[in-house]
Coordinates of C-alpha atoms and ligand atoms in Angstrom, one line a residue:
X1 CA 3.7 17.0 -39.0
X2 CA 3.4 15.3 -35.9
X3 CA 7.4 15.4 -34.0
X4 CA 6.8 11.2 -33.1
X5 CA 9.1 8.6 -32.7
X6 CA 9.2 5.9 -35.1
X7 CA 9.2 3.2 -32.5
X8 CA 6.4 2.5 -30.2
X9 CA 7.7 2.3 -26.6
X10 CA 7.2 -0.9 -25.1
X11 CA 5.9 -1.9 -21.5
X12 CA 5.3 -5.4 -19.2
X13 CA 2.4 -6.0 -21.3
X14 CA 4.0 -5.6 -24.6
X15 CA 6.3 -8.8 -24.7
X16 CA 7.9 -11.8 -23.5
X17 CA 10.9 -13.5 -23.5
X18 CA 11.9 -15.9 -25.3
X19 CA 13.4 -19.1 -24.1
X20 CA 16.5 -20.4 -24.6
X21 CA 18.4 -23.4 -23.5
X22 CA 19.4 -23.9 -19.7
X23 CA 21.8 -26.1 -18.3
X24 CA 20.7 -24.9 -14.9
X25 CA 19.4 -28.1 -13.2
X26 CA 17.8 -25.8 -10.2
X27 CA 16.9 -22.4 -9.3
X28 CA 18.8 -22.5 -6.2
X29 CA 21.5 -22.6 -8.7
X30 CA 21.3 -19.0 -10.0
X31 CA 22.2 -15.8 -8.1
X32 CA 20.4 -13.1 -7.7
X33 CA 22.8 -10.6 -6.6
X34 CA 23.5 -7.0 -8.1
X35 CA 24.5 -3.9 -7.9
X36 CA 22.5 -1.0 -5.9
X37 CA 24.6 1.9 -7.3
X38 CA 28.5 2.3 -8.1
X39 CA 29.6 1.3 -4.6
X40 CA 27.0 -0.5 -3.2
X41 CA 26.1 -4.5 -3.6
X42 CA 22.5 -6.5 -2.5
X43 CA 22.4 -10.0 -2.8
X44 CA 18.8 -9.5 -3.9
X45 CA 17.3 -6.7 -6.7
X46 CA 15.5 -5.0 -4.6
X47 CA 14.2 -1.9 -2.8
X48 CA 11.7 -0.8 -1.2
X49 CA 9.9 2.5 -2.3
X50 CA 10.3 6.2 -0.4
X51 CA 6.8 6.4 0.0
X52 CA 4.7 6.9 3.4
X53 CA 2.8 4.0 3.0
X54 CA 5.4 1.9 1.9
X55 CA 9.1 2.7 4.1
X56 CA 9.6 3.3 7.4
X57 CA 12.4 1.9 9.6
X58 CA 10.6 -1.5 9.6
X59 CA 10.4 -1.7 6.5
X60 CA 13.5 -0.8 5.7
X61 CA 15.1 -3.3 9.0
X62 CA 13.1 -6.2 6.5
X63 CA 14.4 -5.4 3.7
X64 CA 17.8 -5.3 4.6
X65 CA 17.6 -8.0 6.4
X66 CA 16.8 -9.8 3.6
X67 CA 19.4 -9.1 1.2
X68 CA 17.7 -5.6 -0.4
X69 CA 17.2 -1.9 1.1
X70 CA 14.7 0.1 2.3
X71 CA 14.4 3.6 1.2
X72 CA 12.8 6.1 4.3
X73 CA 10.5 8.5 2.8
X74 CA 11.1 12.6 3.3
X75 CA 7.5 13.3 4.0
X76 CA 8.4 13.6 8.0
X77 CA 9.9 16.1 9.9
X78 CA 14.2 16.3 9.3
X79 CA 14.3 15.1 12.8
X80 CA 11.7 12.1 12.5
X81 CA 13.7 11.2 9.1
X82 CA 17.0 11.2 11.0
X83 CA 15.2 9.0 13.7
X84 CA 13.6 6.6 11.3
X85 CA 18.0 6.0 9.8
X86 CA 18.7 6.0 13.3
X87 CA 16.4 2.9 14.2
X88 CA 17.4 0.8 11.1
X89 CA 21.1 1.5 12.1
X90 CA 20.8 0.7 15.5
X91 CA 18.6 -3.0 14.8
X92 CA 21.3 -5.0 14.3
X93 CA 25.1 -5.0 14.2
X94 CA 28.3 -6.7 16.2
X95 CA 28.9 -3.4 17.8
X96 CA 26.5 -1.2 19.7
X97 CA 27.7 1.6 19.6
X98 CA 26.3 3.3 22.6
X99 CA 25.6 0.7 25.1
X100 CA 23.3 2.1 28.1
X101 CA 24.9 2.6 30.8
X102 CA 25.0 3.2 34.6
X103 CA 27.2 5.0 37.5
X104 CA 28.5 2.6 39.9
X105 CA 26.5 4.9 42.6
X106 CA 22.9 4.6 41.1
X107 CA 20.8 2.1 43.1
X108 CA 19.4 -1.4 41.4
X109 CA 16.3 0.3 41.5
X110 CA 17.5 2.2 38.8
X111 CA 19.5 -0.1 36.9
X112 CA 16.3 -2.5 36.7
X113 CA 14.1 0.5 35.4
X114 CA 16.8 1.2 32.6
X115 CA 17.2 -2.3 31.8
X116 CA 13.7 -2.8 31.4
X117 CA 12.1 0.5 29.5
X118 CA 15.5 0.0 26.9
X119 CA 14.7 -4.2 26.7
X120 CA 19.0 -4.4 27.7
X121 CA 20.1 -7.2 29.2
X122 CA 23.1 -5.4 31.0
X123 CA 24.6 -2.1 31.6
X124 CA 28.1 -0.8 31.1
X125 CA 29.0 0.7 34.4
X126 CA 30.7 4.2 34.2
X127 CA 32.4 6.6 36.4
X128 CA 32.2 10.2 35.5
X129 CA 35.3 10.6 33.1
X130 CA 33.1 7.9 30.9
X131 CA 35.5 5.2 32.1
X132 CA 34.4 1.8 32.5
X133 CA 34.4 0.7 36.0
X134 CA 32.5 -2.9 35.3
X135 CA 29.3 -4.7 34.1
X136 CA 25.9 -5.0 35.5
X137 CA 23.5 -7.8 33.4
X138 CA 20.1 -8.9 34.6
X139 CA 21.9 -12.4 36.0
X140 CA 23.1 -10.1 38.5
X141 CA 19.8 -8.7 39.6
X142 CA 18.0 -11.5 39.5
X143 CA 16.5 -12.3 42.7
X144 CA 17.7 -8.8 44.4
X145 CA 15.3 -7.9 47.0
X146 CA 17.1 -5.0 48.8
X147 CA 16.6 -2.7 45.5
X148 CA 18.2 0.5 47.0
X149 CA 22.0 -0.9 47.1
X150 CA 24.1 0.3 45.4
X151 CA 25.2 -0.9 41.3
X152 CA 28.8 -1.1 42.4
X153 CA 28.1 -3.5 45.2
X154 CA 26.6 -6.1 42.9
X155 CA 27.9 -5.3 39.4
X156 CA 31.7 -7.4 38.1
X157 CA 33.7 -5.5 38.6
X158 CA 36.7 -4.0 36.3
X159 CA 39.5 -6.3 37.7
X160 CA 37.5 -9.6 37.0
X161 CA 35.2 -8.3 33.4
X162 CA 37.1 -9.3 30.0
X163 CA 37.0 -6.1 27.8
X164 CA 38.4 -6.2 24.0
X165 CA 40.0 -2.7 22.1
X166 CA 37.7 -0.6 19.6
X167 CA 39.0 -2.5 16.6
X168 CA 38.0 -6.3 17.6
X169 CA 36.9 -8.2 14.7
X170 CA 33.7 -10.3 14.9
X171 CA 35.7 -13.4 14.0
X172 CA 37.8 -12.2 17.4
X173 CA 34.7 -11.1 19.1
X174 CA 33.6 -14.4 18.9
X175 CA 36.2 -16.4 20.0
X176 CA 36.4 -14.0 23.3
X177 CA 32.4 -14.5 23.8
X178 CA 33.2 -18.6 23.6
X179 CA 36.8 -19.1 25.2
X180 CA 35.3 -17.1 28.7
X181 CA 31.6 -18.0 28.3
X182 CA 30.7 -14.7 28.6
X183 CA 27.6 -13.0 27.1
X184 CA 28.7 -9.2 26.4
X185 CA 32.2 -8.0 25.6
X186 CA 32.6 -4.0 26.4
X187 CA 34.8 -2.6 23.9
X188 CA 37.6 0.0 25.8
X189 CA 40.1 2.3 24.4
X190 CA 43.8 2.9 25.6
X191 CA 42.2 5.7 27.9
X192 CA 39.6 3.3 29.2
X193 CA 36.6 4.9 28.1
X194 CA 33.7 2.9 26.5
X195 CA 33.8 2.6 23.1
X196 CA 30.8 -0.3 22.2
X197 CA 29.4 -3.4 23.1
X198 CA 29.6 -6.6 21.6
X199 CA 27.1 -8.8 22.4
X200 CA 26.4 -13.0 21.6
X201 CA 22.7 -12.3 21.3
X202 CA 23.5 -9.6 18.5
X203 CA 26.4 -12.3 16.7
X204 CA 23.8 -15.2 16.7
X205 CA 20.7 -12.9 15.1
X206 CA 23.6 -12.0 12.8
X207 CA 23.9 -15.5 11.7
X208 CA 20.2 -16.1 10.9
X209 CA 19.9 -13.2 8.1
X210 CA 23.1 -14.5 6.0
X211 CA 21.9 -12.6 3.2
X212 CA 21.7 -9.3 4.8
X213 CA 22.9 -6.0 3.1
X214 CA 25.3 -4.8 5.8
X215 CA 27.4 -1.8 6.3
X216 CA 31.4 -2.3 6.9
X217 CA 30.4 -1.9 10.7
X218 CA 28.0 -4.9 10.3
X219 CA 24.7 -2.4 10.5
X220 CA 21.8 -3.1 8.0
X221 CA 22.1 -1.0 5.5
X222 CA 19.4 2.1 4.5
X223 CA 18.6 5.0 2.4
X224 CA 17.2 8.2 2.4
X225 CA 15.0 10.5 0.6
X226 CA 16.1 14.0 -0.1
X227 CA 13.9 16.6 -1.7
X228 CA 15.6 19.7 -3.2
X229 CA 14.0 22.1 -1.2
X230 CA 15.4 24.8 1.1
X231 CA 17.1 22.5 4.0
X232 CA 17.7 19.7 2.3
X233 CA 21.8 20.0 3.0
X234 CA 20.3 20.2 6.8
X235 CA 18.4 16.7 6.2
X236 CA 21.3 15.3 4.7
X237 CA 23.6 16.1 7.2
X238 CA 21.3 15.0 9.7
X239 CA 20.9 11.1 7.9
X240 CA 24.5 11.2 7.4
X241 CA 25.5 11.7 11.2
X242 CA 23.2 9.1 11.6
X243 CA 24.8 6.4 9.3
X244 CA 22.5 6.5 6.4
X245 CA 23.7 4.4 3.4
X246 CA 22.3 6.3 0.4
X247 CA 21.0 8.9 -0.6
X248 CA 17.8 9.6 -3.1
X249 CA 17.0 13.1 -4.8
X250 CA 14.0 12.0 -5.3
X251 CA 11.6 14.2 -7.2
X252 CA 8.9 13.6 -10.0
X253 CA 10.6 15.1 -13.0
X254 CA 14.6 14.2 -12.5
X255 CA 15.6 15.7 -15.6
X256 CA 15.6 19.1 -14.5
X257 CA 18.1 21.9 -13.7
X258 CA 16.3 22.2 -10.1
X259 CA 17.8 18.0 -9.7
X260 CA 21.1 18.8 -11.2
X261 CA 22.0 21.6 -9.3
X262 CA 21.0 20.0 -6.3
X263 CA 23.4 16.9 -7.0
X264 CA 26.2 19.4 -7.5
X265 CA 25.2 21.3 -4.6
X266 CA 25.9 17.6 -2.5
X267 CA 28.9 16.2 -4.3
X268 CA 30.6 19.5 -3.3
X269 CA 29.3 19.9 0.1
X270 CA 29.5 16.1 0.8
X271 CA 32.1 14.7 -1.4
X272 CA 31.6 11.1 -2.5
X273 CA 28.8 10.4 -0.7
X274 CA 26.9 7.3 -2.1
X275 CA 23.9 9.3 -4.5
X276 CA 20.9 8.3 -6.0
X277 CA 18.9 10.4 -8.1
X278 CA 15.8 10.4 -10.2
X279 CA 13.5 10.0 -11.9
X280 CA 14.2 10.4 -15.3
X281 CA 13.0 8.1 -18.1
X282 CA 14.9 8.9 -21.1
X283 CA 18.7 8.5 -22.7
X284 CA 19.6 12.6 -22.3
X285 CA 18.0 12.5 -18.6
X286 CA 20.3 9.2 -17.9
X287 CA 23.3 11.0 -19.2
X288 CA 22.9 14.2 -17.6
X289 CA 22.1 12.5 -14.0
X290 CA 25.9 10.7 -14.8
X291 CA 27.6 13.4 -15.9
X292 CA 26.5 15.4 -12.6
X293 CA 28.3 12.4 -10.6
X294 CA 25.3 10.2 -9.4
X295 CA 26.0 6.4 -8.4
X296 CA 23.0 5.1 -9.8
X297 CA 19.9 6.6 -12.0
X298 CA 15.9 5.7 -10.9
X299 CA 14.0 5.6 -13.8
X300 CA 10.3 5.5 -14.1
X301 CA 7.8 8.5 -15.5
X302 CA 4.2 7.8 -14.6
X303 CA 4.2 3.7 -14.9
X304 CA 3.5 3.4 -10.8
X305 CA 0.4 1.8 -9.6
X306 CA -0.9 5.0 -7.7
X307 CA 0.7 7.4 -10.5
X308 CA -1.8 9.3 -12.9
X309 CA 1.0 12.1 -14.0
X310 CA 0.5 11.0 -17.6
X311 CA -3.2 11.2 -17.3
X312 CA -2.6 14.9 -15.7
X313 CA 0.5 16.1 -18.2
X314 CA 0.6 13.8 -21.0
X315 CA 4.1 13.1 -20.4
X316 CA 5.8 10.0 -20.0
X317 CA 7.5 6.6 -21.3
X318 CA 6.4 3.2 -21.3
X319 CA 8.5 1.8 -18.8
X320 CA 10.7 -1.2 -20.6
X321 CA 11.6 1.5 -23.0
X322 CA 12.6 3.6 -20.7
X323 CA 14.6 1.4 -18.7
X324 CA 16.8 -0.4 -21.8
X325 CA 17.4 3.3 -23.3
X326 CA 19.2 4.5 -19.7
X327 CA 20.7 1.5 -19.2
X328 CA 22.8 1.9 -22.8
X329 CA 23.6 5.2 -21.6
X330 CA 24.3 4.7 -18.3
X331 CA 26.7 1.5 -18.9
X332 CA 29.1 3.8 -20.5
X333 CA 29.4 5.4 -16.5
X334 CA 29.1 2.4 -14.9
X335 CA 26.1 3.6 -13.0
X336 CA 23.6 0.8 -12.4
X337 CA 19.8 1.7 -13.3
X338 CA 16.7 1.4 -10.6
X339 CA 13.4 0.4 -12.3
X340 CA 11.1 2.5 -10.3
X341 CA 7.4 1.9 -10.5
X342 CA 4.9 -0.5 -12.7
X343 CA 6.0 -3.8 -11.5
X344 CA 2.8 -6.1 -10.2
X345 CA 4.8 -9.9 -10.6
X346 CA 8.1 -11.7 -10.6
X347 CA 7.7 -11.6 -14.3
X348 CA 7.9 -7.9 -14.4
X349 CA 10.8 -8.2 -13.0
X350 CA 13.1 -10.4 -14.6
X351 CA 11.5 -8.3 -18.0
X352 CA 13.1 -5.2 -16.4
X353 CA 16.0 -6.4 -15.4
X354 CA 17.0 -8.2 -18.8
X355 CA 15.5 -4.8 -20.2
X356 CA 18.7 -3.2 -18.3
X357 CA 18.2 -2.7 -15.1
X358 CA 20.3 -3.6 -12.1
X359 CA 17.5 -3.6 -9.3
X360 CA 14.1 -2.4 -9.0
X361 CA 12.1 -0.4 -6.4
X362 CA 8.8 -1.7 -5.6
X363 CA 5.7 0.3 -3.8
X364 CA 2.0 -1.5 -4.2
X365 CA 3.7 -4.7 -3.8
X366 CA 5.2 -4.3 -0.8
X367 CA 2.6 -1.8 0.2
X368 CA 0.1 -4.5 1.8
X369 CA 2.5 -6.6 4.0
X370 CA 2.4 -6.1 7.8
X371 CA 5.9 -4.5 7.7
X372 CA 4.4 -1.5 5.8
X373 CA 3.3 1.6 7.4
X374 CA 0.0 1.9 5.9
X375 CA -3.0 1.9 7.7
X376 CA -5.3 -1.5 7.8
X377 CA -8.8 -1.2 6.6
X378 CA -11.6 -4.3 6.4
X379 CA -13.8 -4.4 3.7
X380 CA -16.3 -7.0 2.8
X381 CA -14.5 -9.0 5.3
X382 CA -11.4 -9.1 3.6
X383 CA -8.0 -6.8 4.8
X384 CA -6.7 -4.4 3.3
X385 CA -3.7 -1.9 3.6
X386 CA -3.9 2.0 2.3
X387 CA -1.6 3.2 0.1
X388 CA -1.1 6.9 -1.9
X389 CA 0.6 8.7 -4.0
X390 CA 3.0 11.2 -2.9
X391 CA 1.4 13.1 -4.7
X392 CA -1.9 12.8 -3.9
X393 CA -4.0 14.7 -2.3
X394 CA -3.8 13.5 0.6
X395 CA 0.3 13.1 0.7
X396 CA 0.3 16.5 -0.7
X397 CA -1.9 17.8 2.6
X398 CA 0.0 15.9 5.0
X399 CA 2.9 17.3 3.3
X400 CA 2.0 20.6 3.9
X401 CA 1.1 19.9 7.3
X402 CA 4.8 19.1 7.9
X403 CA 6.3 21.5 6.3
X404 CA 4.5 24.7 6.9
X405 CA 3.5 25.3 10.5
X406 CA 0.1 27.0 9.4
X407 CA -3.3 26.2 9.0
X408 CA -4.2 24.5 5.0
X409 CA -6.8 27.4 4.0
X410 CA -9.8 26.6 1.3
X411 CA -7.5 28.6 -1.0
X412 CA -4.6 26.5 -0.7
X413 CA -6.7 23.6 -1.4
X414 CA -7.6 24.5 -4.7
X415 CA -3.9 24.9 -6.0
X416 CA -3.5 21.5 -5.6
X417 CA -3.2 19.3 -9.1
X418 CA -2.4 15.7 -7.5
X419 CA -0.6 13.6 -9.9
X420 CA -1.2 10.2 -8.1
X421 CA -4.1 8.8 -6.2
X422 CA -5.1 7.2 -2.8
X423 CA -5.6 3.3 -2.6
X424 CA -6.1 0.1 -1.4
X425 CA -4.4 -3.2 -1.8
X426 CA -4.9 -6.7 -0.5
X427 CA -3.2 -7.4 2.4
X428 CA -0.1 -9.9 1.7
X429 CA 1.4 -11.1 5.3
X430 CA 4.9 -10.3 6.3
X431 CA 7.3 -8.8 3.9
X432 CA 9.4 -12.2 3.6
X433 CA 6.3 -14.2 2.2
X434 CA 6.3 -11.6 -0.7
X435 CA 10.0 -12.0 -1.1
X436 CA 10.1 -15.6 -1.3
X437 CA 7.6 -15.5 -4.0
X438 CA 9.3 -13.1 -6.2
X439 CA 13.1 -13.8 -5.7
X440 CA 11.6 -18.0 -6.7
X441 CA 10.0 -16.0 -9.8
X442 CA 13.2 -14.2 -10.5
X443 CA 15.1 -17.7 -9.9
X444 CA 13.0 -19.4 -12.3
X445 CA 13.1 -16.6 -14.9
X446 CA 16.9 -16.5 -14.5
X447 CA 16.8 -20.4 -15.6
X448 CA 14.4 -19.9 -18.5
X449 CA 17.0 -18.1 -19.8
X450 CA 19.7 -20.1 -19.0
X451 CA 21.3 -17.4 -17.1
X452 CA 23.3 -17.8 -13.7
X453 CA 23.2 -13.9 -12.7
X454 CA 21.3 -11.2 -13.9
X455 CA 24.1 -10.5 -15.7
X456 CA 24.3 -13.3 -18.1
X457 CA 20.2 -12.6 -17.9
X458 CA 20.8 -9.1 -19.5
X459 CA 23.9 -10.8 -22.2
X460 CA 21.2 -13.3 -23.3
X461 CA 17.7 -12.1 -23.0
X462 CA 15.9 -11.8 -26.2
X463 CA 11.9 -10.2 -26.4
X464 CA 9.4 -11.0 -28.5
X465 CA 6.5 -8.4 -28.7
X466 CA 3.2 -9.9 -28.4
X467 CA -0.6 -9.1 -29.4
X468 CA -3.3 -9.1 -27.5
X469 CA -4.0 -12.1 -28.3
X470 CA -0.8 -13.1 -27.1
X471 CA -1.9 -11.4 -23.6
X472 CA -4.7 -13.0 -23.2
X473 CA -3.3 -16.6 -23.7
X474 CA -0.7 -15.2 -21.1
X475 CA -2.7 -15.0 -18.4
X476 CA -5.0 -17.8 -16.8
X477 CA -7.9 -18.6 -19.4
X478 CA -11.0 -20.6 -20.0
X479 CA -11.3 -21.9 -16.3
X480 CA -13.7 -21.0 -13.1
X481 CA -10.5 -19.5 -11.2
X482 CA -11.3 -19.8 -6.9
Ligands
XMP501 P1 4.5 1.0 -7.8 O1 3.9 0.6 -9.1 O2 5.5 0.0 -7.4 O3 5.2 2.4 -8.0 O4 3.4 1.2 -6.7 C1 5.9 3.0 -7.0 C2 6.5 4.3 -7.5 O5 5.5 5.2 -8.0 C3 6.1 6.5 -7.9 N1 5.1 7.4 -7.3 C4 4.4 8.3 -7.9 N2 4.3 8.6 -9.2 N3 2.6 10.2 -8.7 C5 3.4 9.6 -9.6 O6 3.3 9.9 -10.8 C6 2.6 9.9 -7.4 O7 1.8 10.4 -6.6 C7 3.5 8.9 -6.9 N4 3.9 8.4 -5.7 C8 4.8 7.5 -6.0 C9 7.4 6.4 -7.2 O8 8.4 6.5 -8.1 C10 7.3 5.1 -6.5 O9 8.5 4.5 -6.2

C-alpha cells in the first residue's frame, strides 16, 4: 500500500476564489500592509528574492523604498555581502552617519577632489582629536581660483555654524534646517566630536518615498542571506556591524537538523536578532523552525520558476498547500509565513496570501526589471534579462569560485546534480512599474473579497477548486491576442 495522503495538494492553478460582497467603493481604500516576521512591519507584501540575479543593493534600495525588502544573496564574498548591507544602509536616512570630512589644513584642491569622487556637497571640517572645527560646502568653493589655500581660510567656521546634539529628532532637525536657512546640520556630542550629518537634501528625498520600510534610524531597511556553512557566525557578524535588518538561513531543505542547529547556534551567539529561516513546506517543518525561535518561516519546496528539485528528488508540495498548512501552525507562534517561489501574477498573490501567508518573496518577476542584477541579453530584437537557479550549474560554479580559492577540475564538474536551471525572462522596466501593477492586482483582489487588509482577506477568503476547464475559461480565450 502506497503511504499517500488522502487530499491532493493544491497549487495557483488548482482554484479560485470566490467572491463575496464589498462595500469597498475603491482600491485605494484597502491596505496592503503586513507583517515581514515577529518584529518587523512593510507597508507592502513583499520581498525580493536572495538570488544573484535577482538582489543586490539596488535592488534591495527599490524595494525598500517602496514599502517591501530586499534580500542580498550569500553567493559573494563575506566582505562583498557586508558591502552590498552597507550600500542599502547608507542610501538614505536623516543621519549620515559618517559624513566626509576634511582637516582645516588640507588645501581646496583637496577638498574639491573629495567632494567630487564621494558626489558630497560639503565637508565636516576636523581637527585631529575628531573635533569639529567648521563646515566646508561647495557654495564655498565655488568660484575659487587660488586652489592651494587653505580649507580653514574659506570654510564657516565653528563660532558662526549651527550644530545640533547626537539625539535630534527629524521633526527638530527640520525645524533647525528651516528657522536658519541652512542646508546641513552637523550633529556634535558634549566632547565636540562629530557624531552625523543631517542634511535637507536627505529630509526632502525622505518625503518622496512615504511608504518606505525604514529602520528606527530612518535607514531603508535590508536582509541578508546566511548559509550554514563553516563562517557563517563571521558573515553574520559582519551584516550585523553593518546594520542589516534580517537575517535568512536560507537553504533548499529547511527542515533539517543542519538548519536547526544553525538557528540555535545564532539565537545564542546573537540573541534576539531578527531571524528568518527556510525553506520548509510542511506543518512539522513550520513547527520545528518556531520552536527553534525563528521570527518568520519561508515556505516553498520546488514551486520556483528556475527550480527543477522535484523533477531531480521527487520531493516536494504544491505550494498553496503548503503555505495554508504552515500558516495553521505557525499562527499558534505568531510567526508570519513568507511564500517563497511560484508566483507569476497579482492573482498568485492575493491566492497565497488568503492561503496564509503574510508576504511573499518573488524572483522571475522581479528578475527582468533594470534594478536587477542580471545580465541583459537581445534576442530576436526583443531584451531580455538572465536569471538562474542557485542551484544551477552555473550558480553552483560561480559558487565554488567564491568559496574555494582553487581551480574547478573536470572531476569536480561531474559531482554536480543542479536542482534549478539557467534562464531568460522578458525585460519589465524599472522595479516600480512591476510594483504598481501587482500592489493594483493585490488592491483589487483585496476588494473582490471585501476585505480592507490582508487580514480580513485571510478571515474571509473562500476557494473553489476548478477543472481544467475552469483554467482554460480563466485565461484569455477565443481571440487573436497582439
Ligand atoms: P520564483 O518562482 O519567484 O522563485 O522565480 C524564486 C525562488 O526559487 C527558489 N530557488 C530555487 N529552487 N532550485 C530550486 O529548487 C534552485 O536552483 C533555486 N534557486 C532559487 C528560491 O526559494 C527563490 O526565492
Amino acid at each position: 500500500m502506497l503511504n499517500i495522503r488522502s487530499q491532493a495538494g493544491l497549487t495557483f492553478d488548482d482554484v479560485l476564489l470566490v467572491p463575496r460582497y464589498s462595500n469597498i467603493v475603491s482600491r485605494s481604500h484597502v491596505h496592503t500592509s503586513t507583517r515581514l516576521s515577529r518584529n518587523i512591519e512593510l507597508a507592502i507584501p513583499i520581498l525580493s528574492a536572495n538570488m544573484d540575479t535577482v538582489t543586490e543593493s539596488q535592488m534591495a534600495i527599490a524595494m525598500a523604498r517602496a514599502g517591501g525588502i530586499g534580500i542580498i544573496h550569500r553567493f559573494m564574498t563575506l566582505d562583498d555581502e557586508a558591502q552590498e548591507i552597507a550600500r542599502v544602509k547608507r542610501a538614505e536616512g536623516y543621519v549620515v552617519e559618517q559624513p566626509r570630512k576634511i582637516s582645516p589644513d588640507a588645501t581646496l584642491q583637496e577638498a574639491i577632489k573629495l567632494m567630487q569622487s564621494h558626489s558630497v556637497g560639503g565637508l565636516v571640517v576636523v581637527d585631529q582629536n575628531q573635533c569639529v572645527v567648521g563646515m566646508l560646502t561647495t557654495r564655498d568653493v565655488r568660484f575659487v581660483k587660488e586652489g592651494h589655500q587653505s580649507v580653514s581660510s574659506w570654510m564657516t567656521p565653528l563660532t558662526r555654524l549651527i550644530t545640533a546634539p547626537p539625539d535630534t529628532s527629524l521633526e527638530q532637525a527640520r525645524e533647525i534646517l528651516q528657522q536658519h536657512r541652512i542646508e546641513k546640520l552637523p550633529l556634535v556630542d558634549s566632547t565636540g566630536r562629530l557624531a552625523g550629518l543631517i542634511t535637507a537634501k536627505d529630509i526632502i528625498r525622505m518625503q518622496e518615498h512615504p511608504k518606505a520600510s525604514k529602520d528606527t534610524k530612518g535607514r531603508l531597511r535590508v536582509g541578508g542571506a546566511i548559509g550554514i556553512k563553516p563562517g557563517s557566525l563571521e558573515r553574520i557578524e559582519k551584516l550585523l556591524a553593518q546594520g542589516v535588518d534580517v537575517l535568512v538561513i536560507d537553504i533548499a531543505h529547511g527542515h533539517s537538523e543542519n538548519a536547526l542547529k544553525m538557528i540555535r547556534e545564532v539565537r545564542r551567539a546573537f540573541g534576539n536578532v531578527e531571524l528568518i529561516a527556510g525553506n520548509v513546506a510542511t506543518a512539522a517543518g513550520t513547527r520545528d523552525l518556531c520552536e527553534a525561535g525563528v521570527d518568520a518561516v519561508k515556505v516553498g519546496v520546488g514551486p520556483g520558476s528556475i527550480c527543477i528539485t522535484r523533477v531531480v528528488t521527487g520531493f516536494g508540495m504544491p505550494q498553496l498547500t503548503a503555505v495554508a498548512e504552515s500558516a495553521e501552525v505557525a499562527r499558534a507562534y505568531n510567526v508570519p509565513i513568507i511564500a517563497d517561489g511560484g508566483i507569476r501574477t497579482s492573482g498568485d498573490i492575493v491566492k497565497v496570501l488568503a492561503a496564509g501567508a503574510s508576504s511573499v518573496m518573488l524572483g522571475s518577476l522581479l528578475a527582468g526589471t533594470t534594478e536587477s542584477p542580471g545580465m541583459t541579453v537581445v534576442r530576436q530584437g526583443r531584451k531580455y534579462k538572465v536569471t538562474r537557479g542557485m542551484a544551477s550549474l552555473g550558480a553552483t560554479l560561480g559558487r565554488y569560485t567564491v568559496e574555494s580559492a582553487t581551480e574547478i577540475t573536470e572531476k569536480d564538474l561531474e559531482q554536480i546534480v543542479p536542482e534549478g536551471v539557467e534562464a531568460a525572462v522578458p525585460f519589465r522596466g524599472n522595479l516600480s512599474e512591476v510594483l504598481t501593477q501587482l500592489i493594483g492586482g493585490l488592491q483589487s483582489g483585496l476588494s473582490y473579497c471585501g476585505a480592507h487588509t490582508i487580514g480580513e482577506l485571510q478571515e474571509k477568503a473562500e476557494f473553489i477548486p476548478i477543472t481544467l476547464a475552469g483554467l482554460r475559461e480563466s485565461l484569455p480565450h477565443d481571440v487573436e491576442q497582439f
